[in-house]
Coordinates of C-alpha atoms and ligand atoms in Angstrom, one line a residue:
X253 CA -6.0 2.9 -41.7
X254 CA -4.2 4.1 -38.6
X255 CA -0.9 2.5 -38.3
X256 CA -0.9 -0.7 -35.9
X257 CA 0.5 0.8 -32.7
X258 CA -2.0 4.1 -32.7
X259 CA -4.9 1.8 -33.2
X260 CA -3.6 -0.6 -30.0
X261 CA -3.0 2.7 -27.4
X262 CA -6.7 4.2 -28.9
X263 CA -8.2 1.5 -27.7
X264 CA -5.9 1.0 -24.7
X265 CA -6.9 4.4 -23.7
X266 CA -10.4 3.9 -24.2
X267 CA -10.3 1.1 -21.9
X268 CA -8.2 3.5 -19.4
X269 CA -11.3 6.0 -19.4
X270 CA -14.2 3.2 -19.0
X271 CA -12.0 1.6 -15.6
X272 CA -12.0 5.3 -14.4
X273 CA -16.1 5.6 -14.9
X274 CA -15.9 2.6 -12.6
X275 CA -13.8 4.5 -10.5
X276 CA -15.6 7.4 -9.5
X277 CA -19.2 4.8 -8.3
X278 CA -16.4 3.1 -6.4
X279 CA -15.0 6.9 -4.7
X280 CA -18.7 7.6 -4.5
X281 CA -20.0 4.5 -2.8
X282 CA -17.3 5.2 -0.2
X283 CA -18.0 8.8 0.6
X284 CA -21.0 10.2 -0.3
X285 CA -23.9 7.1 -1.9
X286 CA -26.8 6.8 0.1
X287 CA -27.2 3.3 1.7
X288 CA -30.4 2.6 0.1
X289 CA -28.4 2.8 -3.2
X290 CA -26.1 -0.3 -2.6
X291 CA -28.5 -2.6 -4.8
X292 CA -28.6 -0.3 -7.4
X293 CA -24.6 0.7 -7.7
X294 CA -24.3 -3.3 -7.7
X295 CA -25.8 -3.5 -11.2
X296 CA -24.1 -0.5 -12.4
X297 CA -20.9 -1.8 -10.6
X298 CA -21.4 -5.3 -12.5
X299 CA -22.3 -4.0 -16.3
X300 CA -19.2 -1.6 -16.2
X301 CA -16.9 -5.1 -15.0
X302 CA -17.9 -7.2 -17.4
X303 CA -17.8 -4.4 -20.1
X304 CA -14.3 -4.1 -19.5
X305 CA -13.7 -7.8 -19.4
X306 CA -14.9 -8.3 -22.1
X307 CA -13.8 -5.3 -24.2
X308 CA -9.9 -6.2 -22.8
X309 CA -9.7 -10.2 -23.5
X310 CA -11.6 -10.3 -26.8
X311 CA -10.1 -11.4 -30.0
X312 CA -10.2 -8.0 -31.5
X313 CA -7.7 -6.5 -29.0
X314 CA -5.6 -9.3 -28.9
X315 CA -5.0 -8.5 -32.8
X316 CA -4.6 -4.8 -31.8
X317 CA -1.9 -6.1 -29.5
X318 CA -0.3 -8.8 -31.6
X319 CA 0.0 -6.0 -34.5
X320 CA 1.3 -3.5 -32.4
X321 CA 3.9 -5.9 -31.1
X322 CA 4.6 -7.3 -34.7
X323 CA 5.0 -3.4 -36.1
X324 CA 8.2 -2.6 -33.3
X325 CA 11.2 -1.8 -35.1
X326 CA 13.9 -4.1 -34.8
X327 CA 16.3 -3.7 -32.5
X328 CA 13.6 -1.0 -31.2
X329 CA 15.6 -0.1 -27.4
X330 CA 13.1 -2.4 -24.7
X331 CA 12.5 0.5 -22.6
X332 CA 10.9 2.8 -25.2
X333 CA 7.9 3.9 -25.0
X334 CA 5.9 1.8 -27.4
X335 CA 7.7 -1.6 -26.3
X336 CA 7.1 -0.5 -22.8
X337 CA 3.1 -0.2 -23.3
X338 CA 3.6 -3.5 -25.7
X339 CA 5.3 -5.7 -23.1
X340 CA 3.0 -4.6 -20.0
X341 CA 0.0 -4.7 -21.7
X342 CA 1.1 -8.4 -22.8
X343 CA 1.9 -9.1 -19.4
X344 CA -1.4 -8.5 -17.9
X345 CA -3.8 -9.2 -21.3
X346 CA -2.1 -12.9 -21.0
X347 CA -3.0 -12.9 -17.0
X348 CA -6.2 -12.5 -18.4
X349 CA -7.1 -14.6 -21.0
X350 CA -5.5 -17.6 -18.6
X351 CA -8.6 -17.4 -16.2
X352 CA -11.8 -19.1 -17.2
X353 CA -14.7 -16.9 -17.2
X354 CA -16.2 -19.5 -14.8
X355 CA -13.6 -18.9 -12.0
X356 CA -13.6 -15.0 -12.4
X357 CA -16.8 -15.1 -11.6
X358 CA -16.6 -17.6 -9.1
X359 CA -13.6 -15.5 -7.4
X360 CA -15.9 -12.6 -7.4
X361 CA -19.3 -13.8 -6.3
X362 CA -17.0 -16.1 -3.3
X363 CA -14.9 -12.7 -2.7
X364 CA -18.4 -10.5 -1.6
X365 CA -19.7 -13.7 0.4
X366 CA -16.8 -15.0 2.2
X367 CA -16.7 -10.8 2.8
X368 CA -20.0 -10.1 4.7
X369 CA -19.6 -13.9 6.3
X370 CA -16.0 -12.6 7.9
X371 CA -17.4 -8.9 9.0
X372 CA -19.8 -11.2 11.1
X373 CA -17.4 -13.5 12.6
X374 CA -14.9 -10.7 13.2
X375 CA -17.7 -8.8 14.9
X376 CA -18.3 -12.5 16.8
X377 CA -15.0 -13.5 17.3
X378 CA -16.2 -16.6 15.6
X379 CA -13.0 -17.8 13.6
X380 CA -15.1 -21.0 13.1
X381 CA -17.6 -19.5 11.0
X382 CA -15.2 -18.2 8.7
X383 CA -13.2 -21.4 8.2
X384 CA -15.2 -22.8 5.5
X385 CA -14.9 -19.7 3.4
X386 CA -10.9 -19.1 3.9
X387 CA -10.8 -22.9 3.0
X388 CA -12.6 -22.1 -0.3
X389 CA -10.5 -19.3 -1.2
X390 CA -7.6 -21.1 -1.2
X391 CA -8.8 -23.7 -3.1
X392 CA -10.1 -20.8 -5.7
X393 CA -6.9 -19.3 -5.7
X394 CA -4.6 -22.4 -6.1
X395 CA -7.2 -23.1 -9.1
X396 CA -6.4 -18.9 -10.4
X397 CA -2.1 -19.9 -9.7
X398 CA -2.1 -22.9 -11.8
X399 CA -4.3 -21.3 -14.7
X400 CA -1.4 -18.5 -14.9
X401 CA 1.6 -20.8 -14.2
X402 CA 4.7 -20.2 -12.3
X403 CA 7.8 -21.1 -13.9
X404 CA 9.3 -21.1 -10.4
X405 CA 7.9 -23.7 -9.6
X406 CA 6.1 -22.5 -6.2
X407 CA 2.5 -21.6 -6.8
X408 CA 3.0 -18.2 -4.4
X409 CA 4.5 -16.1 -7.3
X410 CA 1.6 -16.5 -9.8
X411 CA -0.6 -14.5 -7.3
X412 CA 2.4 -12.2 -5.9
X413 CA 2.6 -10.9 -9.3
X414 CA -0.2 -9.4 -9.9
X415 CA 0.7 -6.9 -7.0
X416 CA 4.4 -6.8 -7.6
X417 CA 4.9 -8.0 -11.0
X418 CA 8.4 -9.3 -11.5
X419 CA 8.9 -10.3 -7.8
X420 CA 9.2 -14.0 -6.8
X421 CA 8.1 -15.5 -3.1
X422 CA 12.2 -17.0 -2.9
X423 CA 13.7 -13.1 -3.3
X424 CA 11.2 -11.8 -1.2
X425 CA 11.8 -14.3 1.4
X426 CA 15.2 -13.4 1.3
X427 CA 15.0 -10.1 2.2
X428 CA 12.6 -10.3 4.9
X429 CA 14.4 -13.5 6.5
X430 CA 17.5 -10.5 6.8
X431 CA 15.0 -8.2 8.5
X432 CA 13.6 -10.2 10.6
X433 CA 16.1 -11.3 13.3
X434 CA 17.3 -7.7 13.8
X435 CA 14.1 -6.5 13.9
X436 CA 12.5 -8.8 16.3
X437 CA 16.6 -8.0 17.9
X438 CA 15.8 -4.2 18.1
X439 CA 12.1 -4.1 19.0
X440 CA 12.6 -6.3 22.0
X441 CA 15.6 -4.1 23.2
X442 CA 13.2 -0.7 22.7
X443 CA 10.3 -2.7 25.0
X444 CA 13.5 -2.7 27.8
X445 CA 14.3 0.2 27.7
X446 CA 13.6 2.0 30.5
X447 CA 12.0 5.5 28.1
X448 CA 9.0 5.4 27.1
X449 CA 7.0 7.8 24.9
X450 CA 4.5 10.1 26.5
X451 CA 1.2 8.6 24.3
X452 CA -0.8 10.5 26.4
X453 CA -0.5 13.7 24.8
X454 CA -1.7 12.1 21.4
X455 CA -5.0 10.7 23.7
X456 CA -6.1 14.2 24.4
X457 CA -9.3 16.7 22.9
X458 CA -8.5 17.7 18.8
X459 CA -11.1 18.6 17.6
X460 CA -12.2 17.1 14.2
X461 CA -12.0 20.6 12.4
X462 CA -9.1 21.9 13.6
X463 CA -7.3 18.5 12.8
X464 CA -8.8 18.7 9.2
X465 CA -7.4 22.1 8.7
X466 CA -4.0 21.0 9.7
X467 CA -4.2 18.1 7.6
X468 CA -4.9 20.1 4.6
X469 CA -2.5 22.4 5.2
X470 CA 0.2 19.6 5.3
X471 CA -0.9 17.7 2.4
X472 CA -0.8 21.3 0.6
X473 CA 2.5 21.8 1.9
X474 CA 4.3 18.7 0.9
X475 CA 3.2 19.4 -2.9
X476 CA -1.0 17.9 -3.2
X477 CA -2.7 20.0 -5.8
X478 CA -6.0 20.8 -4.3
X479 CA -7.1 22.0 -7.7
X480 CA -6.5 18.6 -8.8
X481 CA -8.0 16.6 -5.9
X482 CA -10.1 16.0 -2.8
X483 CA -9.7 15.1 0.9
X484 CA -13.2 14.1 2.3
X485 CA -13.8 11.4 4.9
X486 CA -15.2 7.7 4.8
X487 CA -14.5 4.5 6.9
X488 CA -11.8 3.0 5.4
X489 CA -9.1 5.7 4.5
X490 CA -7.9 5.5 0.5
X491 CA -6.7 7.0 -2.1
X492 CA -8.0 6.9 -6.0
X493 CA -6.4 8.2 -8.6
X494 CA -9.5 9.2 -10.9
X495 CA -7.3 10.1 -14.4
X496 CA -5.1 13.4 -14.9
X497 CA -6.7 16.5 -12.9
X498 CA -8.3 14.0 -10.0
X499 CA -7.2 12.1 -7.7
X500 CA -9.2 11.6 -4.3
X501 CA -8.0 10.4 -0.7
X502 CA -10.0 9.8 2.4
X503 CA -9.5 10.1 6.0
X504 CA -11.5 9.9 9.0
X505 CA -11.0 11.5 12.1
X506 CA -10.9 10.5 16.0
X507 CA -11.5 13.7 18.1
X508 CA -9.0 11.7 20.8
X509 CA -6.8 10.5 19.1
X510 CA -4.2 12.3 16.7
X511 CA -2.0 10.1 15.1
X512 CA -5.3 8.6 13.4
X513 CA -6.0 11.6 10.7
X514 CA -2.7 13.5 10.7
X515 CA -0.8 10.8 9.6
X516 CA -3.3 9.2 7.8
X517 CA -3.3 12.3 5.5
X518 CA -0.1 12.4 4.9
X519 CA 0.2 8.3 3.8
X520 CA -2.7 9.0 1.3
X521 CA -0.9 12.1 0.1
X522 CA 1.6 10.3 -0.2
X523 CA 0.2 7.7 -2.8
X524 CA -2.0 11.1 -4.3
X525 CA 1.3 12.5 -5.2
X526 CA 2.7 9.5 -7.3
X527 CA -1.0 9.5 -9.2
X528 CA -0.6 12.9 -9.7
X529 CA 2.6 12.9 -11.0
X530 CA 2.4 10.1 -13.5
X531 CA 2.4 11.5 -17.0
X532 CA -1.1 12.7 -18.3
X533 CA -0.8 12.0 -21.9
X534 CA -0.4 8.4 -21.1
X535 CA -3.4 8.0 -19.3
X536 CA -4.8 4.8 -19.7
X537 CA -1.6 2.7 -20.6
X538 CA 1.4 1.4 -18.6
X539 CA 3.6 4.5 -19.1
X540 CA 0.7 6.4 -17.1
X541 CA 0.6 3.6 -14.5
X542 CA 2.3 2.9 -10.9
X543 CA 4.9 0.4 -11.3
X544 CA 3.3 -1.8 -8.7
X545 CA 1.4 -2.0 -5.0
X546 CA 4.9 -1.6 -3.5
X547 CA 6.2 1.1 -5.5
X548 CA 3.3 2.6 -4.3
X549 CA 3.2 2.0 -0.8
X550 CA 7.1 3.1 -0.3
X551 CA 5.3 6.5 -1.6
X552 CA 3.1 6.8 0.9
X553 CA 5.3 5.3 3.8
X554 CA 8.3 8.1 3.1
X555 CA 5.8 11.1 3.3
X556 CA 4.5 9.2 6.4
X557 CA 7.0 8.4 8.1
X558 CA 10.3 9.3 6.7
X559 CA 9.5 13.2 6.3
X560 CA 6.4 13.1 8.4
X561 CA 7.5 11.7 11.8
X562 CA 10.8 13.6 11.2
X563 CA 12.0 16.3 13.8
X564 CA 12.7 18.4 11.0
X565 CA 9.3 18.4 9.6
X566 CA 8.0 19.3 13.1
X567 CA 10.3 22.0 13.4
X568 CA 8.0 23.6 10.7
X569 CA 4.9 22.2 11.5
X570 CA 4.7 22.7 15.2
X571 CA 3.7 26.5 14.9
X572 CA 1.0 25.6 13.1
X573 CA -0.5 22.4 15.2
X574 CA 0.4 24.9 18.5
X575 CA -2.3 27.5 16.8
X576 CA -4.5 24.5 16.0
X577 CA -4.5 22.5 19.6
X578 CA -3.6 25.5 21.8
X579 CA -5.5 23.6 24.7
X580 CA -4.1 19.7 24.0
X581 CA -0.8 21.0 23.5
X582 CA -0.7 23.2 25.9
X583 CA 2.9 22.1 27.8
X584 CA 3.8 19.7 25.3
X585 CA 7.8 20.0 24.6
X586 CA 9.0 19.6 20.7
X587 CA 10.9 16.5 22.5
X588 CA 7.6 14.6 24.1
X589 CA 5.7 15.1 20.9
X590 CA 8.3 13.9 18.7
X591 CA 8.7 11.1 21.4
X592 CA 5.0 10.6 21.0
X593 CA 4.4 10.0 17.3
X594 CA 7.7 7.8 17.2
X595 CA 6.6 5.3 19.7
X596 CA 7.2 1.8 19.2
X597 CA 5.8 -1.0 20.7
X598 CA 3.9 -4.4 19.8
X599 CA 0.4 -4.7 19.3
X600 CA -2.1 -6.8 18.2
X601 CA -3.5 -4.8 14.8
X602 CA -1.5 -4.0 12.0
X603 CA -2.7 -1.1 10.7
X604 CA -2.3 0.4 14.6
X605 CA 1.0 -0.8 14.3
X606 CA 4.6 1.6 14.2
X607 CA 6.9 1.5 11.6
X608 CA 9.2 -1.3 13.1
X609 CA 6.4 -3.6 14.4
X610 CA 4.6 -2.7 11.5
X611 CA 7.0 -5.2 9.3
X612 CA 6.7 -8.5 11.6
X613 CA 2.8 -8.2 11.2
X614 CA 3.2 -8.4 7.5
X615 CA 5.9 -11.2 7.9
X616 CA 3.6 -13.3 9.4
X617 CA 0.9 -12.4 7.2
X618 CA 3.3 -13.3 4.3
X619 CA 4.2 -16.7 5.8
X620 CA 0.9 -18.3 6.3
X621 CA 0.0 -17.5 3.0
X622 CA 2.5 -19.4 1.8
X623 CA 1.6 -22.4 4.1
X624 CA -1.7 -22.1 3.4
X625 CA -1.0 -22.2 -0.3
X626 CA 0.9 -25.3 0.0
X627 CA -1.4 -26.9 2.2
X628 CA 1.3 -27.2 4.9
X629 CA -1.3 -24.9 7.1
X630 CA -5.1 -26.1 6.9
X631 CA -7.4 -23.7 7.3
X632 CA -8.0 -25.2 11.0
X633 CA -4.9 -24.7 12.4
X634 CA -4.2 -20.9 10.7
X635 CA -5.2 -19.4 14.6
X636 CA -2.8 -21.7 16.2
X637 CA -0.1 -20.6 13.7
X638 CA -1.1 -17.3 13.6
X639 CA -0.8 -17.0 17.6
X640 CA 2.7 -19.0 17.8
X641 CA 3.8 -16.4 15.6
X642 CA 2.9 -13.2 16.8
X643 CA 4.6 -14.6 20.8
X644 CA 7.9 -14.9 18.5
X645 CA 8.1 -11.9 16.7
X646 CA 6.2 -9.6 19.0
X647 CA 6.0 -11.5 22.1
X648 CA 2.2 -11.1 22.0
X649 CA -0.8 -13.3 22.4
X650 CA -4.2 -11.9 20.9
X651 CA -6.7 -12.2 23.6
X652 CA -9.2 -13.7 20.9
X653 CA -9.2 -14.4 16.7
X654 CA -11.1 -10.5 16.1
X655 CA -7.6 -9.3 17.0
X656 CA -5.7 -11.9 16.0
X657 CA -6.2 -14.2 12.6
X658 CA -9.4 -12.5 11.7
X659 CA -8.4 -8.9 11.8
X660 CA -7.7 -8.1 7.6
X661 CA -9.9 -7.9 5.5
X662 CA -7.3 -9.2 2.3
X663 CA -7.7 -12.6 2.2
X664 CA -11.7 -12.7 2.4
X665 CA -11.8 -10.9 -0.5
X666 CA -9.2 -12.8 -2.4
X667 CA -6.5 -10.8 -1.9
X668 CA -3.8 -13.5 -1.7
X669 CA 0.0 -12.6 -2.1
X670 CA -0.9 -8.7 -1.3
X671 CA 0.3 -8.4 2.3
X672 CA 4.3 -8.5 1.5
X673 CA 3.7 -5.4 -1.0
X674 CA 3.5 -3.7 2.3
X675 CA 7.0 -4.2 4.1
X676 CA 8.1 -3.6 0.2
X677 CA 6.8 -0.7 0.5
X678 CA 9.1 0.3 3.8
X679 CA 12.2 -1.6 2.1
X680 CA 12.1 0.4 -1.2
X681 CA 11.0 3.9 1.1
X682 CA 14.2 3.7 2.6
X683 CA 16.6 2.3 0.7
X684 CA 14.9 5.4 -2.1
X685 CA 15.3 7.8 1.0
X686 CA 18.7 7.5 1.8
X687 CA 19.6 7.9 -2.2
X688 CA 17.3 11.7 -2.2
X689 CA 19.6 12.8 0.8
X690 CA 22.6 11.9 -1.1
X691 CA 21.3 13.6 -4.7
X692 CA 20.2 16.5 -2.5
X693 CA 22.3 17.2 0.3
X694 CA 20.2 18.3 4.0
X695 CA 17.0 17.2 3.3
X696 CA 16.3 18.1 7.3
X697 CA 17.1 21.4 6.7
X698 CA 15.1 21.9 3.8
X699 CA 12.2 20.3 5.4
X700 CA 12.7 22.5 8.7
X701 CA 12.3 25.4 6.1
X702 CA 8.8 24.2 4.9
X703 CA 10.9 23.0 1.7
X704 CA 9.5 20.0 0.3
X705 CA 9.6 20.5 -3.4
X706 CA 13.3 19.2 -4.2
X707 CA 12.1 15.7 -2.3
X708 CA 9.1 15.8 -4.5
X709 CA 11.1 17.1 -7.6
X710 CA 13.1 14.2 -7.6
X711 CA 10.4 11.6 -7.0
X712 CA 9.2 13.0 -9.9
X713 CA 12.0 12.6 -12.1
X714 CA 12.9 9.2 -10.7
X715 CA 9.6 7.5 -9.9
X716 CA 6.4 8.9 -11.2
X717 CA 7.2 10.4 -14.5
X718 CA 8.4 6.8 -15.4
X719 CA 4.7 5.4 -15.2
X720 CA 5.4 1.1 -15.4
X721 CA 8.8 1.4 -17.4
X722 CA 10.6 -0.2 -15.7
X723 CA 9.8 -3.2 -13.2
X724 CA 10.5 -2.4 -9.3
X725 CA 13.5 -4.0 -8.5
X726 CA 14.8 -2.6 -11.8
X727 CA 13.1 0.6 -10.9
X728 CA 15.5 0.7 -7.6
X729 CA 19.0 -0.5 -8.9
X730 CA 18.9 2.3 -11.6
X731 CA 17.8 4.8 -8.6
X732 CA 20.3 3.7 -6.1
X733 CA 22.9 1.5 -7.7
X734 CA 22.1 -1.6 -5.9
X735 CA 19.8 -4.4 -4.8
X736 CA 16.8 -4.2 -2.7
X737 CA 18.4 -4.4 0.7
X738 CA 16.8 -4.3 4.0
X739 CA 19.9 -2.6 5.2
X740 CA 18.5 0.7 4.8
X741 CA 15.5 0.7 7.0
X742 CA 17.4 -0.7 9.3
X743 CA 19.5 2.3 9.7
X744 CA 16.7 4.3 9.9
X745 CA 15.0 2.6 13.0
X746 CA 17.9 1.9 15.0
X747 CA 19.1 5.5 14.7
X748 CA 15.5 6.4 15.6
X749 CA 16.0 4.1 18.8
X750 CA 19.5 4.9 19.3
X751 CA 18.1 8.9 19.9
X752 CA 14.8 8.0 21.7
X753 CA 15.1 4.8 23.3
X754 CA 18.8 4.5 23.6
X755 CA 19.3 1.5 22.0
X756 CA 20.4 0.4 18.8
Ligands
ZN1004 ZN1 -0.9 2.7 1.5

């Protein structure tokens, strides 16, 4: 008989390989399945979900799992490999068992309705319509928070873990509440100011083609193995990471409008090179998983933004976009383009958003949920609350619910306590950021070079290769030396302003 840990990460990994099948029907329903097919996929979609339900809460594995946890040495060191894989598979194989097999399914059948029944009334600005089914999920998930507890004592941090495991509602109120004031501070001061970014030269004719060959060629650049992975186009840009040797991201592109493709490329490269950097032989269990949504997303937001809207990276690039766009860019300065893709300045829709404005949208977004989890907030009043906030923090009203309350597609789904993994996201990419420039001197210079393999080199060594060792805020203190702080970011945007809005 195998001893009681290899027989736990066999199956673990067997587990791993059956999500992945799952996986690839989900890439190709996004990209290439024909429509006629959706009936079809649904079974196939079904049979693989319940397999794997199944196959990961049974009694069997939970012996696998409460044998491999009985068989750690003593004293074994809590972040070695085996009590790494032991503790996070724990973690979410308890998460599991909690919920009733009646309100899984109920969560997922409510999650595809109260999905189709918001496409409509965000196609008919009919916030009414939708009402019913918000109300519903948040029964649902109240019902899913108290199944899995919260010691806290606030029901938020029983859904916020499942994105951000570790992370409580109170610490991430914290941190935003320090980010908000000078944000709201600086992006007022930058609407004042009398500059103002050229957008115009983003609004002009690139051609799909030529703006997929430039894309490529930076998501080469940067470190992407194309021999591991795909770029191909679908609505709704992502990124999967498919197992060792495959991970697929998505774009699609807007012949006038740059920023759309470019730098929608370089986000999902950024997330395709933290799945392509966690360690292949641990496929399938927590060492070969991202530490969380967050962790993730401060990936993608540093190759986005950080190095991608840098002057130093278009000191290399902007040869190559010249030979790409000679018509569009024709008399466009260095200056006015790196102007143009720094812009800030509020909007109604999130994922149109900057990265300053970008944060208050998922403030907001984090702060209803919370209301509406506690009832404060029925689901009657969320456009009213949703409107109040977006005058305070953006000094915006949306002209109707479409692009106001009804915009995201999160909580229609379920998604609950996912939003705030965003602004993580730009919180961690900073704060990790300013910590690479110390460990490796002129990261400009390097970048101006076409040099982006020491950045990724020590991602590597600090993030990915780490898989889910350690949880995020852990993951940051033992990278940095200190707390999550929004100080960092902060820096970064009002030196941004200081040079291109001259404010700070
Ligand atoms: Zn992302």
């Amino acid at each position: 008989m195998a001893p009681p840990y290899a027989s736990f990460v066999s199956e673990l990994k067997e587990h791993g390989l059956l999500k992945s099948v799952s996986e690839v029907l989900h890439w190709d329903e996004q990209t290439q399945m024909p429509p006629k097919a959706a009936g079809h996929r649904g079974e196939q979609v079904a049979l693989l979900a319940k397999m794997l339900h199944a196959k990961f809460t049974s009694p069997r594995f939970g012996d696998l799992l409460a044998a491999a946890e009985a068989a750690l040495p003593r004293g074994a060191e809590i972040d070695s490999d085996e009590a790494v894989n032991v503790r996070e598979t724990r973690r979410s194989y308890d998460r599991a068992r909690k919920l009733p097999a009646d309100l899984v399914e109920e969560l997922a059948r409510t999650g595809v309705l109260a999905q189709q029944a918001w496409a409509e009334a965000r196609s008919k600005n009919d916030y009414p319509a939708f009402r019913p089914w918000l109300e519903k999920i948040i029964l649902l998930k109240r019902r899913e928070a108290d199944c899995i507890g919260y010691a806290s004592g606030n029901r938020y941090d029983a859904l916020l873990d499942e994105y951000e495991p570790g992370a409580t509602a109170a610490d991430v109120k914290r941190t935003f509440d320090a980010l908000r004031g000078p944000l709201v501070d600086l992006v007022r001061k930058i609407g004042q100011s009398p500059k103002k970014a050229p957008l115009e030269v983003l609004e002009r004719q690139y051609p799909a083609a030529a703006q997929e060959r430039l894309a490529r060629a930076a998501a080469a650049a940067v470190g992407f193995d194309f021999g591991a992975g795909r770029l191909d186009t679908s609505t709704h840009p992502f990124c999967t990471g498919l197992g060792p040797g495959d991970t697929r991201m998505t774009t699609r592109y807007d012949e006038r409008y740059f920023g759309d493709a470019f730098f929608g490329v370089l986000h999902e490269t950024g997330h395709a090179l933290y799945d392509q950097g966690l360690p292949a032989e641990h496929f399938g269990t927590p060492l070969g998983e991202a530490v969380s949504l967050g962790i993730h997303e401060s990936q993608s937001r540093m190759w986005e933004n950080l190095v991608g809207r840098s002057r130093a990276f278009w000191r290399h690039f902007m040869p190559q976009a010249r030979q790409a766009f000679p018509q569009a860019l024709a008399g466009v300065s260095d200056d006015d383009w790196h102007f143009a893709v720094n812009d800030v300045r509020p909007s109604f829709i999130r994922t149109e958003a900057d990265e300053a404005t970008y944060n208050l949208h998922v403030m907001l977004r984090f702060e209803l949920e919370q209301a509406m989890l506690s009832g404060e907030v029925g689901a009657a009043d969320v456009p009213a609350a949703w409107n109040e906030r977006m005058k305070n923090y953006l000094g915006l009203t949306p002209p109707d619910d479409a692009r106001g309350c009804l915009q995201d597609i999160h909580w229609s789904g379920g998604a609950i306590g996912y939003f705030p993994t965003y602004t993580l996201g730009n919180l961690y990419a900073a704060q990790l950021f300013e910590q690479a420039r110390k460990d490796l001197g002129d990261l400009d210079a390097m970048f101006a070079r076409g040099e982006f393999a020491p950045l990724l080199g020590w991602l590597r060594k600090n993030i990915h290769s780490r898989g889910k060792r350690y949880l995020a805020r852990d993951l940051v203190r033992r990278v940095t030396g200190s707390d999550l702080s929004p100080e960092p970011l902060l820096r970064h945007l009002r030196a941004k302003a200081g040079e291109l809005y001259g404010v700070s």
